[in-house]
Amino acid sequence: MAIHSILIIEDDRFIGEMYVRSLQKAGYSVDWMVDGNDGLIAARNKPYDCILLDLMLPEKRGGEILQILRGQQDLIPNTKVVVLTNFDQDEHSRLAMEHNADAYLIKAEITPKKLLSVIEKLSAS
Amino acid sequence: MEVKQSNNKSAKTLFLKDFWPLYKKRVLGLVLALQVVAGLAIILLFMSIDRQNPYLGWGLLSAIIIGQLVAAYVLTSAILRPLHDLSKALVHVSGELTAETPPSLNDDYYANNNLRPLLQQIYELASKNTDTPTAEKTAASSSLNVSSALNTTATGVVLINDQGKIVFANKSAPVSTGPNGEEKLDLVFDVDQPLAEWLVECRSHDIHAERTWKRIANKLPGDENRRLFDVFASYEKGSEAEVVITLFDRTNEYSPEEEDLDFIAFAAHELRGPITVIRGYLDGLNDELSQAMNSEQKELFNRLIVSANRLSGYINNILNASRYDRRHLQVHLTELSLADIYETIADDMKLRALAQRRLLSVNLPPSLPNVAADLNSISEVLGNLIDNAIKYSNDGGSIEVDATVNGDFVEVSVTDHGIGMPANVIGNLFHKFYRSHRSRETVAGTGIGLYISKAIIESHGGKMNVRSVEGHGSTFSFSLPIYATVADKIAKTGANNQQFVEHSSSGWIRNHGAIRG
């Protein structure tokens, strides 16, 4: 499933802009939401190929958003979800989250270039 | 007023010891008086016998005998009364049930014979000593079942005899039964078995000793019903229960700190935000500006990238060390090749070596057997060791990474030909925050890298080693189990163990895995 459209839910301006810049340069169509509520609404209203989801978000945490989208039933079966966080969760909650996500990345550990390669991999799978 | 005072004075001057001389004097007087009366009566009898009047003689004899009996009864009663009153008073204060009323201090009788102070003293002692059981208390304690009473408290109580065996543990005590039916205390101490060590010390030195441990858990983090205790132990040589351990449940107090207020995780989150941006743009700009930069600028740019990468590595070290200290560190063992592990940090390491002009040669042939390892953790260890080798070697020096099979383990070594270490430094090397005196001046670092590296390797069941010659360089090596030798064990222990197999069937990707900055 080729990925073309991407939703970024990220509250850090610098990080959000950085991802938007590099993804747009690579030819993706990108929407960026800053708070959790707006992010969830966007994710449910428009069929994105991929969602980049931060966890420590205002209004609604990334974990809650993921739970709503994938917890009971998969509301977004045609969308890949990449959890992107800098928060070091405990093992238990991380494993639970990984179960509902297609990738789980520590932001400080990846550069936009690496992020692009992850998206390409997901796109190919 | 004056009269009253003098009265008080006269009452005060009456001492307990005043009773006996007066009592003795009176008893002696009474007994002597009786003797005198009896003697006179006998003389009278003899005189009447002389007159040959048998009736009078028999009459007098009878009167003497009756008189003696009556006198003896009256006398004995009078002599024994103080003893009777003292015994009544003692029975009363002892709490024994009795029909007799206790002697009243106001009775004039006691004023006349100096017994009042003695009785007063008995009543005073009894009221002061509240431990003296009253009738109700005596009845209650005799029917009290201590063990069932102790089972109602949230505080754990454990008694251990001189054989080291648990002879009593109440319900709240964190005690479990072992495979052979023996009971043991479930406490997870920071270091191995300090309770047992303390006990050994007590037995050899002490008669009486006490010791407190704070914030001791009964289970590892994440386990159900985990409780946190303040543990108080007292030792008494020769006692029936040599060691009494009291465990105060402080779970409510400590667990919020443990789980919610994870300061380090929040601090790391804040630090990682700016690092994300720095690393991200450095990477992007390095590509975009590569045509425009001259070679010196490129070198400086590399230093920026290397420094940002190191910063990110330090944060991971600190997070892992904090997890390890709180026993949260978990390694997920999967089947991995060492070449794949190195691949995740290869670009970063090459750049670090290049930026500091070291020759890094990595020789991890594909022919090596796969190891059981946590990709994220082992790449962190390898990164720490290579980074140290770069830091503690000289310009242009070479660093070799090699691996060999050694029994059931693969041993990976990182060798530098740098400054090396004297023997006395090696012993402290793996302590947290330890940095050798010299390195503090010349080399940046936290002193946490080797500490956490050793912890990670040991969590894998491997060992960390170091050989060093001062002035000639050092070799740090670690061993990891060959996957085939532990595959069964890993599959069996499952999630119950600290180590468990990672299920990768869902197909997600982690940067702890294939993708790493």
CSV table of N, CA and C in Angstrom, one decimal, chain A residues 14-15 17-19 21 25 56 86-88 91 94-95 98 101-114 118 121, chain B residues 265-266 269 272-273 275-277 279-281 283 287-288 312 316 319 323 330 332 500 507-512 514-517:
chain,number,residue,atom,x,y,z
A,14,PHE,N,8.8,23.4,16.4
A,14,PHE,CA,10.0,23.1,15.6
A,14,PHE,C,10.0,21.7,15.0
A,15,ILE,N,9.6,20.7,15.8
A,15,ILE,CA,9.7,19.3,15.4
A,15,ILE,C,8.6,19.1,14.3
A,17,GLU,N,7.3,21.4,12.2
A,17,GLU,CA,7.8,22.0,11.0
A,17,GLU,C,8.9,21.3,10.3
A,18,MET,N,9.8,20.7,11.1
A,18,MET,CA,10.9,20.0,10.5
A,18,MET,C,10.4,18.7,9.7
A,19,TYR,N,9.4,18.0,10.3
A,19,TYR,CA,8.9,16.9,9.6
A,19,TYR,C,8.1,17.3,8.4
A,21,ARG,N,8.5,19.9,6.6
A,21,ARG,CA,9.4,20.3,5.5
A,21,ARG,C,10.1,19.1,4.8
A,25,LYS,N,9.2,17.9,1.0
A,25,LYS,CA,10.3,17.8,0.0
A,25,LYS,C,10.4,16.5,-0.7
A,56,MET,N,2.7,12.9,24.0
A,56,MET,CA,2.4,14.0,25.0
A,56,MET,C,1.8,15.1,24.3
A,86,ASN,N,9.1,11.3,22.5
A,86,ASN,CA,10.4,11.4,23.2
A,86,ASN,C,10.2,11.0,24.7
A,87,PHE,N,9.0,10.6,25.0
A,87,PHE,CA,8.7,10.2,26.4
A,87,PHE,C,9.0,8.7,26.6
A,88,ASP,N,9.8,8.4,27.6
A,88,ASP,CA,10.2,7.1,27.8
A,88,ASP,C,9.2,6.4,28.7
A,91,GLU,N,7.7,-0.2,30.3
A,91,GLU,CA,7.6,-1.3,29.4
A,91,GLU,C,6.2,-1.7,29.0
A,94,ARG,N,4.3,0.7,26.8
A,94,ARG,CA,4.9,0.8,25.5
A,94,ARG,C,4.5,-0.5,24.7
A,95,LEU,N,4.5,-1.6,25.3
A,95,LEU,CA,4.1,-2.8,24.6
A,95,LEU,C,2.7,-2.8,24.1
A,98,GLU,N,2.5,-0.5,21.2
A,98,GLU,CA,3.1,-1.0,20.0
A,98,GLU,C,2.2,-2.0,19.3
A,101,ALA,N,0.1,-0.1,17.0
A,101,ALA,CA,0.8,0.8,16.1
A,101,ALA,C,1.6,0.0,15.1
A,102,ASP,N,1.9,0.7,14.0
A,102,ASP,CA,2.8,0.0,13.0
A,102,ASP,C,4.2,0.2,13.2
A,103,ALA,N,4.5,1.3,13.9
A,103,ALA,CA,5.9,1.6,14.2
A,103,ALA,C,5.9,2.4,15.5
A,104,TYR,N,7.0,2.4,16.3
A,104,TYR,CA,7.1,3.1,17.5
A,104,TYR,C,8.5,3.7,17.6
A,105,LEU,N,8.7,5.0,17.5
A,105,LEU,CA,10.0,5.6,17.3
A,105,LEU,C,10.2,6.6,18.4
A,106,ILE,N,11.5,6.7,18.9
A,106,ILE,CA,11.9,7.8,19.7
A,106,ILE,C,12.4,8.9,18.8
A,107,LYS,N,11.8,10.1,18.9
A,107,LYS,CA,12.1,11.2,18.0
A,107,LYS,C,13.5,11.6,18.1
A,108,ALA,N,14.1,11.7,19.3
A,108,ALA,CA,15.5,12.1,19.4
A,108,ALA,C,16.5,11.1,18.7
A,109,GLU,N,16.0,9.9,18.5
A,109,GLU,CA,16.9,8.9,18.0
A,109,GLU,C,16.8,8.8,16.4
A,110,ILE,N,15.9,9.5,15.8
A,110,ILE,CA,15.8,9.5,14.4
A,110,ILE,C,15.8,10.9,13.8
A,111,THR,N,16.3,10.9,12.6
A,111,THR,CA,16.4,12.2,11.8
A,111,THR,C,15.3,12.1,10.8
A,112,PRO,N,14.9,13.2,10.2
A,112,PRO,CA,13.9,13.2,9.2
A,112,PRO,C,14.2,12.2,8.1
A,113,LYS,N,15.5,12.1,7.8
A,113,LYS,CA,15.9,11.1,6.7
A,113,LYS,C,15.6,9.7,7.1
A,114,LYS,N,15.8,9.3,8.4
A,114,LYS,CA,15.4,8.0,8.9
A,114,LYS,C,13.9,7.8,8.9
A,118,VAL,N,11.6,4.9,7.2
A,118,VAL,CA,10.6,4.1,7.8
A,118,VAL,C,9.3,4.1,7.1
A,121,LYS,N,9.5,2.0,4.1
A,121,LYS,CA,9.3,0.5,4.4
A,121,LYS,C,7.9,0.2,4.7
B,265,ALA,N,12.3,10.4,33.6
B,265,ALA,CA,11.6,10.2,32.4
B,265,ALA,C,11.1,11.5,31.8
B,266,PHE,N,10.5,12.4,32.7
B,266,PHE,CA,10.0,13.7,32.3
B,266,PHE,C,11.2,14.6,31.8
B,269,HIS,N,12.4,13.6,28.5
B,269,HIS,CA,11.4,14.0,27.5
B,269,HIS,C,11.7,15.5,27.1
B,272,ARG,N,15.0,15.8,25.2
B,272,ARG,CA,15.0,15.1,23.9
B,272,ARG,C,14.4,16.0,22.8
B,273,GLY,N,13.5,16.9,23.2
B,273,GLY,CA,12.8,17.8,22.3
B,273,GLY,C,13.8,18.6,21.4
B,275,ILE,N,16.9,18.2,21.2
B,275,ILE,CA,17.9,17.3,20.6
B,275,ILE,C,17.3,16.8,19.2
B,276,THR,N,16.0,16.5,19.2
B,276,THR,CA,15.4,16.0,18.0
B,276,THR,C,15.6,17.1,16.9
B,277,VAL,N,15.3,18.3,17.2
B,277,VAL,CA,15.4,19.4,16.2
B,277,VAL,C,16.9,19.6,15.8
B,279,ARG,N,19.4,17.4,15.9
B,279,ARG,CA,19.9,16.3,15.1
B,279,ARG,C,19.2,16.3,13.7
B,280,GLY,N,17.9,16.6,13.7
B,280,GLY,CA,17.2,16.5,12.5
B,280,GLY,C,17.7,17.5,11.5
B,281,TYR,N,17.9,18.8,11.9
B,281,TYR,CA,18.3,19.8,11.0
B,281,TYR,C,19.8,19.6,10.6
B,283,ASP,N,21.3,16.9,10.2
B,283,ASP,CA,21.3,15.8,9.2
B,283,ASP,C,20.9,16.4,7.8
B,287,ASP,N,23.4,17.5,4.2
B,287,ASP,CA,23.2,17.2,2.8
B,287,ASP,C,23.0,18.4,2.0
B,288,GLU,N,22.2,19.4,2.5
B,288,GLU,CA,21.9,20.5,1.6
B,288,GLU,C,23.1,21.4,1.4
B,312,SER,N,22.3,12.5,22.8
B,312,SER,CA,21.2,11.6,22.7
B,312,SER,C,21.6,10.2,23.4
B,316,ASN,N,20.0,8.2,26.8
B,316,ASN,CA,19.6,6.8,26.9
B,316,ASN,C,20.3,6.1,28.0
B,319,LEU,N,18.6,7.2,31.3
B,319,LEU,CA,17.3,6.6,31.4
B,319,LEU,C,17.4,5.1,31.8
B,323,ARG,N,16.3,3.2,35.2
B,323,ARG,CA,15.4,2.0,35.1
B,323,ARG,C,16.1,0.8,35.9
B,330,GLN,N,14.3,-4.0,31.5
B,330,GLN,CA,14.0,-5.3,31.0
B,330,GLN,C,14.7,-5.4,29.6
B,332,HIS,N,14.6,-7.6,26.1
B,332,HIS,CA,13.8,-8.5,25.3
B,332,HIS,C,14.8,-9.3,24.4
B,500,PHE,N,12.1,-11.8,28.1
B,500,PHE,CA,11.2,-12.6,27.3
B,500,PHE,C,11.3,-12.3,25.8
B,507,GLY,N,4.5,-7.0,13.0
B,507,GLY,CA,5.2,-6.4,11.9
B,507,GLY,C,5.5,-4.9,12.2
B,508,TRP,N,5.4,-4.5,13.4
B,508,TRP,CA,5.8,-3.1,13.7
B,508,TRP,C,7.3,-2.9,13.7
B,509,ILE,N,7.7,-1.7,13.5
B,509,ILE,CA,9.1,-1.4,13.5
B,509,ILE,C,9.4,-0.5,14.7
B,510,ARG,N,10.5,-0.8,15.4
B,510,ARG,CA,10.9,0.1,16.5
B,510,ARG,C,12.3,0.6,16.1
B,511,ASN,N,12.6,1.9,16.5
B,511,ASN,CA,14.0,2.3,16.3
B,511,ASN,C,14.9,1.7,17.3
B,512,HIS,N,14.3,1.0,18.3
B,512,HIS,CA,15.2,0.2,19.2
B,512,HIS,C,15.6,-1.0,18.3
B,514,ALA,N,15.4,-1.8,13.9
B,514,ALA,CA,16.2,-1.6,12.7
B,514,ALA,C,16.6,-0.1,12.4
B,515,ILE,N,15.8,0.8,13.0
B,515,ILE,CA,16.1,2.2,12.6
B,515,ILE,C,16.6,2.9,13.8
B,516,ARG,N,17.7,3.5,13.7
B,516,ARG,CA,18.3,4.3,14.8
B,516,ARG,C,19.1,5.4,14.2
B,517,GLY,N,19.0,6.6,14.8
B,517,GLY,CA,19.7,7.8,14.3
B,517,GLY,C,21.1,7.5,14.2
